[in-house]
mmCIF file of C-alpha atoms in Angstrom:
data_model
loop_
_atom_site.group_PDB
_atom_site.id
_atom_site.type_symbol
_atom_site.label_atom_id
_atom_site.label_comp_id
_atom_site.label_asym_id
_atom_site.label_seq_id
_atom_site.Cartn_x
_atom_site.Cartn_y
_atom_site.Cartn_z
ATOM 1 C CA LYS M 49 50.524 76.083 -122.274
ATOM 2 C CA LEU M 50 50.979 78.318 -125.542
ATOM 3 C CA GLU M 51 47.512 80.202 -124.997
ATOM 4 C CA ALA M 52 48.772 80.932 -121.216
ATOM 5 C CA SER M 53 51.976 81.800 -123.038
ATOM 6 C CA GLU M 54 50.845 84.357 -125.513
ATOM 7 C CA ALA M 55 48.306 85.606 -122.712
ATOM 8 C CA ARG M 56 50.926 86.623 -119.817
ATOM 9 C CA PHE M 57 53.243 88.273 -123.330
ATOM 10 C CA ARG M 58 50.256 90.223 -124.099
ATOM 11 C CA ALA M 59 49.651 91.599 -120.204
ATOM 12 C CA LEU M 60 53.312 92.323 -120.045
ATOM 13 C CA ALA M 61 52.705 94.077 -123.613
ATOM 14 C CA ASP M 62 50.016 95.837 -122.667
ATOM 15 C CA LEU M 63 51.710 97.857 -119.171
ATOM 16 C CA SER M 64 55.312 98.305 -120.784
ATOM 17 C CA PRO M 65 55.644 101.831 -121.174
ATOM 18 C CA VAL M 66 57.718 100.361 -124.470
ATOM 19 C CA GLY M 67 56.494 100.558 -127.484
ATOM 20 C CA ILE M 68 56.329 96.176 -128.643
ATOM 21 C CA TYR M 69 55.422 95.297 -131.749
ATOM 22 C CA ARG M 70 55.425 92.695 -134.019
ATOM 23 C CA ASN M 71 55.733 91.844 -138.069
ATOM 24 C CA ASP M 72 55.080 89.207 -140.196
ATOM 25 C CA ARG M 73 57.734 87.622 -142.546
ATOM 26 C CA ASN M 74 56.867 90.594 -145.487
ATOM 27 C CA GLY M 75 57.407 92.881 -143.126
ATOM 28 C CA ASP M 76 54.056 94.818 -142.114
ATOM 29 C CA ALA M 77 52.945 95.172 -138.233
ATOM 30 C CA ILE M 78 50.384 91.953 -137.825
ATOM 31 C CA TYR M 79 50.526 93.408 -133.283
ATOM 32 C CA VAL M 80 51.360 96.497 -131.426
ATOM 33 C CA ASN M 81 50.633 97.479 -127.806
ATOM 34 C CA ASP M 82 49.298 100.749 -126.697
ATOM 35 C CA SER M 83 52.796 102.073 -125.910
ATOM 36 C CA THR M 84 53.337 101.771 -129.454
ATOM 37 C CA SER M 85 50.052 103.691 -130.565
ATOM 38 C CA ARG M 86 50.832 106.938 -128.259
ATOM 39 C CA MET M 87 53.842 107.164 -130.507
ATOM 40 C CA VAL M 88 53.139 106.417 -133.438
ATOM 41 C CA GLY M 89 50.123 108.985 -132.407
ATOM 42 C CA LEU M 90 47.590 106.587 -133.938
ATOM 43 C CA PRO M 91 44.977 104.081 -133.043
ATOM 44 C CA THR M 92 46.448 100.605 -132.784
ATOM 45 C CA GLU M 93 44.174 99.290 -135.484
ATOM 46 C CA ASP M 94 45.870 102.022 -137.657
ATOM 47 C CA CYS M 95 49.141 100.736 -137.217
ATOM 48 C CA LEU M 96 48.965 97.520 -138.388
ATOM 49 C CA GLY M 97 49.959 96.489 -141.688
ATOM 50 C CA ILE M 98 51.953 99.808 -143.074
ATOM 51 C CA GLY M 99 49.578 102.161 -141.395
ATOM 52 C CA TRP M 100 52.277 102.900 -138.202
ATOM 53 C CA THR M 101 54.616 104.608 -141.627
ATOM 54 C CA THR M 102 51.043 107.063 -141.802
ATOM 55 C CA ASN M 103 52.537 109.316 -139.023
ATOM 56 C CA LEU M 104 56.593 109.347 -140.149
ATOM 57 C CA HIS M 105 58.400 112.607 -139.864
ATOM 58 C CA PRO M 106 58.794 114.020 -143.658
ATOM 59 C CA ASP M 107 62.944 113.544 -142.891
ATOM 60 C CA ASP M 108 62.916 110.542 -141.816
ATOM 61 C CA ARG M 109 60.396 108.287 -143.961
ATOM 62 C CA ASP M 110 62.152 107.443 -146.754
ATOM 63 C CA ALA M 111 65.483 106.029 -144.733
ATOM 64 C CA THR M 112 63.644 104.608 -142.047
ATOM 65 C CA ALA M 113 61.742 102.459 -144.855
ATOM 66 C CA VAL M 114 65.062 101.861 -146.268
ATOM 67 C CA LEU M 115 66.417 100.353 -143.245
ATOM 68 C CA TRP M 116 63.288 98.831 -142.551
ATOM 69 C CA THR M 117 63.222 96.885 -145.885
ATOM 70 C CA ASP M 118 66.891 96.237 -145.691
ATOM 71 C CA ALA M 119 66.623 94.366 -142.347
ATOM 72 C CA VAL M 120 62.812 92.401 -143.985
ATOM 73 C CA ASN M 121 64.818 91.489 -147.334
ATOM 74 C CA GLU M 122 67.852 89.984 -144.981
ATOM 75 C CA ARG M 123 66.128 88.638 -141.884
ATOM 76 C CA SER M 124 68.349 90.762 -140.504
ATOM 77 C CA THR M 125 67.853 93.009 -136.985
ATOM 78 C CA PHE M 126 66.993 96.681 -137.244
ATOM 79 C CA PHE M 127 67.891 99.721 -135.519
ATOM 80 C CA ALA M 128 66.996 103.425 -136.344
ATOM 81 C CA GLU M 129 66.244 106.675 -135.014
ATOM 82 C CA TYR M 130 63.563 108.291 -136.236
ATOM 83 C CA ARG M 131 60.500 110.611 -135.325
ATOM 84 C CA PHE M 132 56.705 110.264 -135.546
ATOM 85 C CA LEU M 133 54.760 113.897 -136.557
ATOM 86 C CA HIS M 134 51.297 114.177 -134.968
ATOM 87 C CA ALA M 135 48.372 115.442 -136.583
ATOM 88 C CA ASP M 136 48.340 118.018 -133.837
ATOM 89 C CA GLY M 137 51.967 118.815 -134.419
ATOM 90 C CA THR M 138 53.376 117.100 -131.409
ATOM 91 C CA LEU M 139 57.197 115.121 -132.465
ATOM 92 C CA VAL M 140 57.653 112.403 -131.134
ATOM 93 C CA TRP M 141 61.508 111.206 -131.557
ATOM 94 C CA CYS M 142 62.033 107.218 -131.133
ATOM 95 C CA ILE M 143 64.904 104.297 -131.540
ATOM 96 C CA GLY M 144 63.434 101.319 -133.316
ATOM 97 C CA GLU M 145 64.832 98.481 -132.926
ATOM 98 C CA ALA M 146 63.441 95.048 -134.357
ATOM 99 C CA VAL M 147 65.298 91.155 -134.215
ATOM 100 C CA PRO M 148 63.766 87.864 -136.737
ATOM 101 C CA GLU M 149 61.830 85.850 -135.020
ATOM 102 C CA TYR M 150 61.997 82.240 -136.284
ATOM 103 C CA ASP M 151 58.548 79.854 -135.925
ATOM 104 C CA SER M 152 59.833 76.724 -133.829
ATOM 105 C CA ALA M 153 60.826 74.576 -137.319
ATOM 106 C CA GLY M 154 63.329 77.579 -137.769
ATOM 107 C CA GLY M 155 61.552 79.597 -140.365
ATOM 108 C CA PHE M 156 61.782 83.134 -140.757
ATOM 109 C CA SER M 157 58.451 84.151 -139.221
ATOM 110 C CA GLY M 158 59.223 88.218 -139.213
ATOM 111 C CA HIS M 159 60.589 90.342 -136.391
ATOM 112 C CA ILE M 160 59.612 90.947 -132.717
ATOM 113 C CA GLY M 161 60.555 95.005 -131.550
ATOM 114 C CA THR M 162 60.603 97.418 -129.549
ATOM 115 C CA LEU M 163 59.715 101.081 -129.619
ATOM 116 C CA THR M 164 60.964 104.127 -127.367
ATOM 117 C CA ASP M 165 60.254 107.434 -126.570
ATOM 118 C CA ILE M 166 63.464 109.416 -126.297
ATOM 119 C CA THR M 167 61.816 112.843 -126.992
ATOM 120 C CA ALA M 168 63.019 114.108 -123.094
ATOM 121 C CA ASN M 169 66.587 112.771 -124.146
ATOM 122 C CA LYS M 170 66.734 115.106 -127.242
ATOM 123 C CA GLN M 171 64.488 117.840 -126.305
ATOM 124 C CA ALA M 172 67.832 118.245 -123.290
ATOM 125 C CA GLN M 173 69.959 117.736 -125.761
ATOM 126 C CA ASP M 174 68.440 120.693 -127.527
ATOM 127 C CA ARG M 175 68.465 122.651 -124.415
ATOM 128 C CA ILE M 176 71.938 121.964 -123.806
ATOM 129 C CA ALA M 177 73.176 122.826 -127.146
ATOM 130 C CA HIS M 178 71.152 126.338 -126.813
ATOM 131 C CA PHE M 179 73.221 126.522 -123.530
ATOM 132 C CA GLY M 180 76.342 126.256 -125.213
ATOM 133 C CA ARG M 181 75.944 128.414 -128.040
ATOM 134 C CA LEU M 182 74.378 131.592 -125.397
ATOM 135 C CA LEU M 183 78.030 130.936 -123.222
ATOM 136 C CA ASP M 184 79.791 130.140 -126.439
ATOM 137 C CA ASP M 185 78.192 133.824 -128.195
ATOM 138 C CA SER M 186 79.184 135.836 -124.595
ATOM 139 C CA ILE M 187 81.400 138.491 -125.009
ATOM 140 C CA ASN M 188 82.511 137.593 -120.779
ATOM 141 C CA GLU M 189 85.089 135.394 -120.094
ATOM 142 C CA ILE M 190 83.626 132.148 -119.206
ATOM 143 C CA TYR M 191 85.993 129.346 -118.411
ATOM 144 C CA VAL M 192 85.102 125.625 -116.756
ATOM 145 C CA PHE M 193 88.342 124.520 -114.571
ATOM 146 C CA ASP M 194 89.401 121.370 -113.761
ATOM 147 C CA ALA M 195 90.822 121.847 -110.071
ATOM 148 C CA THR M 196 91.927 117.861 -110.253
ATOM 149 C CA THR M 197 94.090 118.183 -113.239
ATOM 150 C CA LEU M 198 94.531 121.778 -113.559
ATOM 151 C CA GLN M 199 93.648 122.458 -116.941
ATOM 152 C CA PHE M 200 90.773 124.227 -118.118
ATOM 153 C CA ILE M 201 87.641 122.005 -119.967
ATOM 154 C CA TYR M 202 85.905 124.558 -121.275
ATOM 155 C CA VAL M 203 86.671 128.290 -122.464
ATOM 156 C CA ASN M 204 84.047 130.989 -124.234
ATOM 157 C CA ARG M 205 84.949 132.398 -127.687
ATOM 158 C CA GLY M 206 84.648 135.452 -125.452
ATOM 159 C CA ALA M 207 87.770 134.247 -123.620
ATOM 160 C CA ARG M 208 89.981 133.592 -126.003
ATOM 161 C CA GLU M 209 89.129 136.762 -127.972
ATOM 162 C CA ASN M 210 89.740 138.886 -125.283
ATOM 163 C CA LEU M 211 93.479 136.757 -124.170
ATOM 164 C CA GLY M 212 94.666 136.419 -127.408
ATOM 165 C CA TYR M 213 94.781 132.561 -127.231
ATOM 166 C CA SER M 214 93.394 129.349 -128.553
ATOM 167 C CA GLU M 215 91.260 127.006 -127.074
ATOM 168 C CA GLN M 216 94.168 124.701 -127.626
ATOM 169 C CA GLU M 217 96.614 127.015 -126.129
ATOM 170 C CA LEU M 218 94.201 127.569 -123.074
#
């Protein structure tokens, strides 16, 4: 039964678009699925141990390491948003989450977690922010008006300057 259960877990994990990983009680990766490998940007075997940290973005490396070390030492949950920088320059944004795992006797055996690729969301946020800056920097008056509440929900800088009112006044 245990072997069948383990086989089902691995089959499900291998098919999942979400990264799935397991770490031992010291925090070293003992299993990563193919999705984790793709997000990290390393072959599966190179992700094991602390290998998964190799491609952490330099700006995220220290903060992520502190959060992970704390979760391992405190046997607590882990949650962090961080980036992997692949050798080819590809940047992958992820949310990593892990929970403590206990054996049948109640002893701490490590963590099991997921890695979710949020790159598309981050790229969309960047495009929206860029579009917002373009709107705000326009010398033309641009308004967004809510007909239900009869209030402006957006007024760009050009409108504020041309009309001589603050954002709050408009």
